[in-house]
PDB file of C-alpha atoms (C1' of nucleotides) in Angstrom:
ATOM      1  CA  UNK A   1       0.000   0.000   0.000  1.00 52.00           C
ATOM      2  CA  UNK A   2       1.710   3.438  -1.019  1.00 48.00           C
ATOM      3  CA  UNK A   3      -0.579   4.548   1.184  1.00 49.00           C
ATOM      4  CA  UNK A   4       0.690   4.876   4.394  1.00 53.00           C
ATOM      5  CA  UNK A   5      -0.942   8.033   6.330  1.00 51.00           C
ATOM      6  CA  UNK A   6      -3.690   9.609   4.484  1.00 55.00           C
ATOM      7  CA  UNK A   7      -2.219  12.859   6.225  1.00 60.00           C
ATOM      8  CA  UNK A   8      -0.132  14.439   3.501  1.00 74.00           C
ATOM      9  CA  UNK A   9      -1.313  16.260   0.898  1.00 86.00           C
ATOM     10  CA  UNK A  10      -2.861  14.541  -2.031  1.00 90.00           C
ATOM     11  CA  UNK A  11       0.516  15.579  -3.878  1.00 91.00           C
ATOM     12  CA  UNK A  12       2.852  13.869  -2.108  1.00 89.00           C
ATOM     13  CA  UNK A  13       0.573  10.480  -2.876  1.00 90.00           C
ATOM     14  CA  UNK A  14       1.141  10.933  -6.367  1.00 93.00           C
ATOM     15  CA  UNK A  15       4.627  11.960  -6.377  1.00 92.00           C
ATOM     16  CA  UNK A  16       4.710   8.318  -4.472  1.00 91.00           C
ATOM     17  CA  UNK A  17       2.794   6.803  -7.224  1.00 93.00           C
ATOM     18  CA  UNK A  18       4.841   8.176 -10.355  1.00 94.00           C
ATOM     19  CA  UNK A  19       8.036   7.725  -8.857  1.00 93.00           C
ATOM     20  CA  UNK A  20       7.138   3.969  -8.868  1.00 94.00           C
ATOM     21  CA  UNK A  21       6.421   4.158 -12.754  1.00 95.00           C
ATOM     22  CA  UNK A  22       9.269   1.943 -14.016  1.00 94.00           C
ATOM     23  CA  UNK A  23      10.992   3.127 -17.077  1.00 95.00           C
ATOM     24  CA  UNK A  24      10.297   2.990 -20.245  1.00 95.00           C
ATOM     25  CA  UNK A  25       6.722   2.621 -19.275  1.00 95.00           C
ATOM     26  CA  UNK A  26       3.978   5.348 -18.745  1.00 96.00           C
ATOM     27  CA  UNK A  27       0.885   5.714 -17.055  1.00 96.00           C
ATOM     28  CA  UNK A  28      -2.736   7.627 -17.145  1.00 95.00           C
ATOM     29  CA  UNK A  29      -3.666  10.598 -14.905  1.00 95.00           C
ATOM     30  CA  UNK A  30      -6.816   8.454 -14.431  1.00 94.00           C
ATOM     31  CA  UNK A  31      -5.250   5.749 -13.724  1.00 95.00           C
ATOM     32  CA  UNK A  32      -2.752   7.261 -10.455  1.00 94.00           C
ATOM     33  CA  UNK A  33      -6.273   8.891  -9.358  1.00 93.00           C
ATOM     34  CA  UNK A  34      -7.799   5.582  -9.095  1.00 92.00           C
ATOM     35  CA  UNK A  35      -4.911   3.820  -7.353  1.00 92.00           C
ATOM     36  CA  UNK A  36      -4.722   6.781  -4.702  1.00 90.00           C
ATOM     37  CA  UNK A  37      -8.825   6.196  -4.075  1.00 85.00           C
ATOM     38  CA  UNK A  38      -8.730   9.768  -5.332  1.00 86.00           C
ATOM     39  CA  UNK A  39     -11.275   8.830  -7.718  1.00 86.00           C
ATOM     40  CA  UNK A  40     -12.008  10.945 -11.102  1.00 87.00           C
ATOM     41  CA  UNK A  41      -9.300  13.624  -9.547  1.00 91.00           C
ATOM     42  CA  UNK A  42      -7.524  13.000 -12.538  1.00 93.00           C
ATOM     43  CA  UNK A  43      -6.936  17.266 -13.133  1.00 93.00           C
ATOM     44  CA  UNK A  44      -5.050  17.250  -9.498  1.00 93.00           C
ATOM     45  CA  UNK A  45      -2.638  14.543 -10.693  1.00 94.00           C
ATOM     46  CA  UNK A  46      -1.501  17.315 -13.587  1.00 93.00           C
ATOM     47  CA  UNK A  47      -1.474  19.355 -10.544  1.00 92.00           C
ATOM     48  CA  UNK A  48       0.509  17.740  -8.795  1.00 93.00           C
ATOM     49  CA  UNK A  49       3.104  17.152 -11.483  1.00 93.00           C
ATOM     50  CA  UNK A  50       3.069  20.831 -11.996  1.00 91.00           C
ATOM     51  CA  UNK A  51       4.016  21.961  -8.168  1.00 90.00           C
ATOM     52  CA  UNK A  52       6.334  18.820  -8.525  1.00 90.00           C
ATOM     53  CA  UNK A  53       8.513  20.883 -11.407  1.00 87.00           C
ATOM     54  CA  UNK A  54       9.161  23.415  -8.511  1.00 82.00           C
ATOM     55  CA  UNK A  55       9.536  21.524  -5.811  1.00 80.00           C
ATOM     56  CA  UNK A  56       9.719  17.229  -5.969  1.00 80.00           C
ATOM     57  CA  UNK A  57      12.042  15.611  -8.729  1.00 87.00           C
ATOM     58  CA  UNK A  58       9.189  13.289 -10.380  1.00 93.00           C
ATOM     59  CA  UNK A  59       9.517  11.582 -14.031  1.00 95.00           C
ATOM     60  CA  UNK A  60       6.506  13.535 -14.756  1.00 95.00           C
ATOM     61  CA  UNK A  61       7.580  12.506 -18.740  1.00 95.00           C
ATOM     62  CA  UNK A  62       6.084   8.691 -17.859  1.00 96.00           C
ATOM     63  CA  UNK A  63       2.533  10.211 -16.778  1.00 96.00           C
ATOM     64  CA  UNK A  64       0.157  11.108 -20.029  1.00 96.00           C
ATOM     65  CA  UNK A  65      -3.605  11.658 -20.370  1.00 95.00           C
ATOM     66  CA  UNK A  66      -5.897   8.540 -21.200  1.00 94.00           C
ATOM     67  CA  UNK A  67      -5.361   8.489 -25.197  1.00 93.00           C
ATOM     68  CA  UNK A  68      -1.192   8.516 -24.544  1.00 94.00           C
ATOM     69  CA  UNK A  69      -0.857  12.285 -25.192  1.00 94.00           C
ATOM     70  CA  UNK A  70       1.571  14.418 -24.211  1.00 94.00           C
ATOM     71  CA  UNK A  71      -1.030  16.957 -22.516  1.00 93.00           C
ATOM     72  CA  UNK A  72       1.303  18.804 -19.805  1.00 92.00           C
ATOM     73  CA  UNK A  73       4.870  18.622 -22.467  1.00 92.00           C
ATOM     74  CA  UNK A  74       3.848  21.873 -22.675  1.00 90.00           C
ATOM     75  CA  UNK A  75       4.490  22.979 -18.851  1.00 90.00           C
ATOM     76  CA  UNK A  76       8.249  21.014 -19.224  1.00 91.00           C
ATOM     77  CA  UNK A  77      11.063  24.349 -19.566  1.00 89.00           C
ATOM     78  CA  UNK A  78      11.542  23.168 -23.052  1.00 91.00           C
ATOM     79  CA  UNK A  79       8.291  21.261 -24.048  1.00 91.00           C
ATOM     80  CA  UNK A  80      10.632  19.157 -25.971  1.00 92.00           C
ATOM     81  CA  UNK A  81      12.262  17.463 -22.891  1.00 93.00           C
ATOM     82  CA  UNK A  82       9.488  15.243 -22.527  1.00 94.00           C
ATOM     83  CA  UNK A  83       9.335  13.530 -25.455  1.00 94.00           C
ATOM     84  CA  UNK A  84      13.126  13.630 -25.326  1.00 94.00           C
ATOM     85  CA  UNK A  85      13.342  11.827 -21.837  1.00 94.00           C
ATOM     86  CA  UNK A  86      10.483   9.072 -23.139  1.00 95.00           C
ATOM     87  CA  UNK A  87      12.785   8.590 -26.204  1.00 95.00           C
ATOM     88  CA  UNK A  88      15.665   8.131 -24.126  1.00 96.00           C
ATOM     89  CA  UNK A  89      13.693   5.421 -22.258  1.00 96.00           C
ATOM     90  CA  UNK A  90      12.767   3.643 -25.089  1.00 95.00           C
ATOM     91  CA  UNK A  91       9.196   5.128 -25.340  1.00 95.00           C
ATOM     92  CA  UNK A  92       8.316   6.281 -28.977  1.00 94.00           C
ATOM     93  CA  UNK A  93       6.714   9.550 -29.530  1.00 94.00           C
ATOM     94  CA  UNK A  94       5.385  10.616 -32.510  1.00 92.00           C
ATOM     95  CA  UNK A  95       3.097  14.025 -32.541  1.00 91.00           C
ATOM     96  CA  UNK A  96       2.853  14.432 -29.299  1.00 92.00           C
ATOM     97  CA  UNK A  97       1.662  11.121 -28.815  1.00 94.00           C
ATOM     98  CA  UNK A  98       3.002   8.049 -27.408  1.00 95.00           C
ATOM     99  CA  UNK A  99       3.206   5.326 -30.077  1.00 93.00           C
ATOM    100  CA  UNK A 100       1.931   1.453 -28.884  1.00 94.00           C
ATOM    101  CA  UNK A 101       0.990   3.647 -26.006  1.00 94.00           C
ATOM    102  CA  UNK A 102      -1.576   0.296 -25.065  1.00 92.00           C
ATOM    103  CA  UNK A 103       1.235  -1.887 -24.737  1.00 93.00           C
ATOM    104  CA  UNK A 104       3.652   0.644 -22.737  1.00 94.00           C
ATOM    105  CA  UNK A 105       0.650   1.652 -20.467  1.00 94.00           C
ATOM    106  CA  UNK A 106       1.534   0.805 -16.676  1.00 94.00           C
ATOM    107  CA  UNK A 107      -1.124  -0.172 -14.372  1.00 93.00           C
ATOM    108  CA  UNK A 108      -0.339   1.122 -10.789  1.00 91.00           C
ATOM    109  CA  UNK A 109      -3.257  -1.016  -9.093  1.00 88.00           C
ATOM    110  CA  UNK A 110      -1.725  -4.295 -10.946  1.00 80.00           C
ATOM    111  CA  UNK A 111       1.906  -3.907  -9.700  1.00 66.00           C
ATOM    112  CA  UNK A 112       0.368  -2.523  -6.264  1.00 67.00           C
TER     113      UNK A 112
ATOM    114  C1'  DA B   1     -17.895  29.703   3.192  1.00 55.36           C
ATOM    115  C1'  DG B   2     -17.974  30.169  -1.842  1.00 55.36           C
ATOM    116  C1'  DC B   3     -16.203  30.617  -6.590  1.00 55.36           C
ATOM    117  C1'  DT B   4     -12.630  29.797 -10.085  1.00 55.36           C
ATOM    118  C1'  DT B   5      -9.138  26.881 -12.183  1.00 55.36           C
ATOM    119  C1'  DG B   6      -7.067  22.742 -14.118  1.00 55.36           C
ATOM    120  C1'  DA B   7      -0.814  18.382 -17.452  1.00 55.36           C
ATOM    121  C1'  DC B   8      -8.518  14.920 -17.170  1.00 55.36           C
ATOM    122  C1'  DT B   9     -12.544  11.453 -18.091  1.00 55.36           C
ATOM    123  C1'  DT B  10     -16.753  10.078 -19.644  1.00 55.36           C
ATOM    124  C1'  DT B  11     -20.900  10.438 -22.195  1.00 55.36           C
ATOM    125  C1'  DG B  12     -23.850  11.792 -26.015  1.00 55.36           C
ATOM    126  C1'  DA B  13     -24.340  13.141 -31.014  1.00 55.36           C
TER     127       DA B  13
ATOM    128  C1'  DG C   1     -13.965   6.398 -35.727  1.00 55.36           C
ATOM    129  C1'  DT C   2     -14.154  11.863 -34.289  1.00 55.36           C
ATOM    130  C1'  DC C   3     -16.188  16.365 -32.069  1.00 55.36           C
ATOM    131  C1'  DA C   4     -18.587  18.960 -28.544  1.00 55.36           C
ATOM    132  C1'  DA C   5     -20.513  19.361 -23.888  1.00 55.36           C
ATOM    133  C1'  DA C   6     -21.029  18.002 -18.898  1.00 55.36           C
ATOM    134  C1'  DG C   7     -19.022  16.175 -14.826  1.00 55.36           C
ATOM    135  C1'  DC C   8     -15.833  15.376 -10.782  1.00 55.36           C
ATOM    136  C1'  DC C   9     -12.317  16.343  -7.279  1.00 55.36           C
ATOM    137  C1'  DA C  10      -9.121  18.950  -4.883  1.00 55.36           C
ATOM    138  C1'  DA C  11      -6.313  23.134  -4.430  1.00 55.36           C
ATOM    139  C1'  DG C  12      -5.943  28.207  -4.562  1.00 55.36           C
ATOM    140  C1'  DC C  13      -7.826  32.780  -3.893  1.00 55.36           C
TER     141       DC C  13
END
DNA sequence: AGCTTGACTTTGA
DNA sequence: GTCAAAGCCAAGC
């Protein structure tokens, strides 16, 4: 169970989660909001990553939105780094979307 | 206490 | 299959 305490901040939980993604592999918004019990909070996960730029070191690269696109490349300091760290793990990206993104999708709740 | 915002998801056409 | 609209949840103001 990542989760330990329910105390922290809803954040921290998926900072947890995503740091668990193992590379090469990538993962839905939806899907971390389900695994935390957080429900349909998919937007906070994007959040999260966001205030995890400033603060948290988080492959934020390995978490898209539910049809494998590159939704938040655009918050990255050069949008370009995220495609560029996927491609260094192996993960294809071609317009701003992950290619066989079915086959590289991660399930937290099945390795948890 | 209430309203706005958001790196989303789901449903209906 | 795609496009537009509604919904949900939590944080920030």
């Amino acid at each position: 169970m990542i989760n330990q305490g329910e105390r922290r901040d809803f954040f921290e939980l998926v900072y947890e989660l995503v740091r668990c993604i193992p590379s090469g592999r990538v993962t839905t918004y939806g899907a971390i909001a389900k695994a935390l019990g957080a429900g349909r909070s998919s937007r906070m996960v994007g959040q999260a990553m966001k205030n995890n730029l400033g603060d948290y070191t988080v492959p934020a690269h390995r978490v898209v939105n539910r049809v494998g696109m590159l939704s938040g490349k655009h918050s990255f300091s050069p949008p370009e780094k995220m495609e560029q760290l996927l491609a260094s793990e192996g993960v294809k990206v071609e317009n701003d979307k992950v290619v066989c993104f079915k086959e590289l999708f991660w399930n937290p709740m099945q390795e948890l």
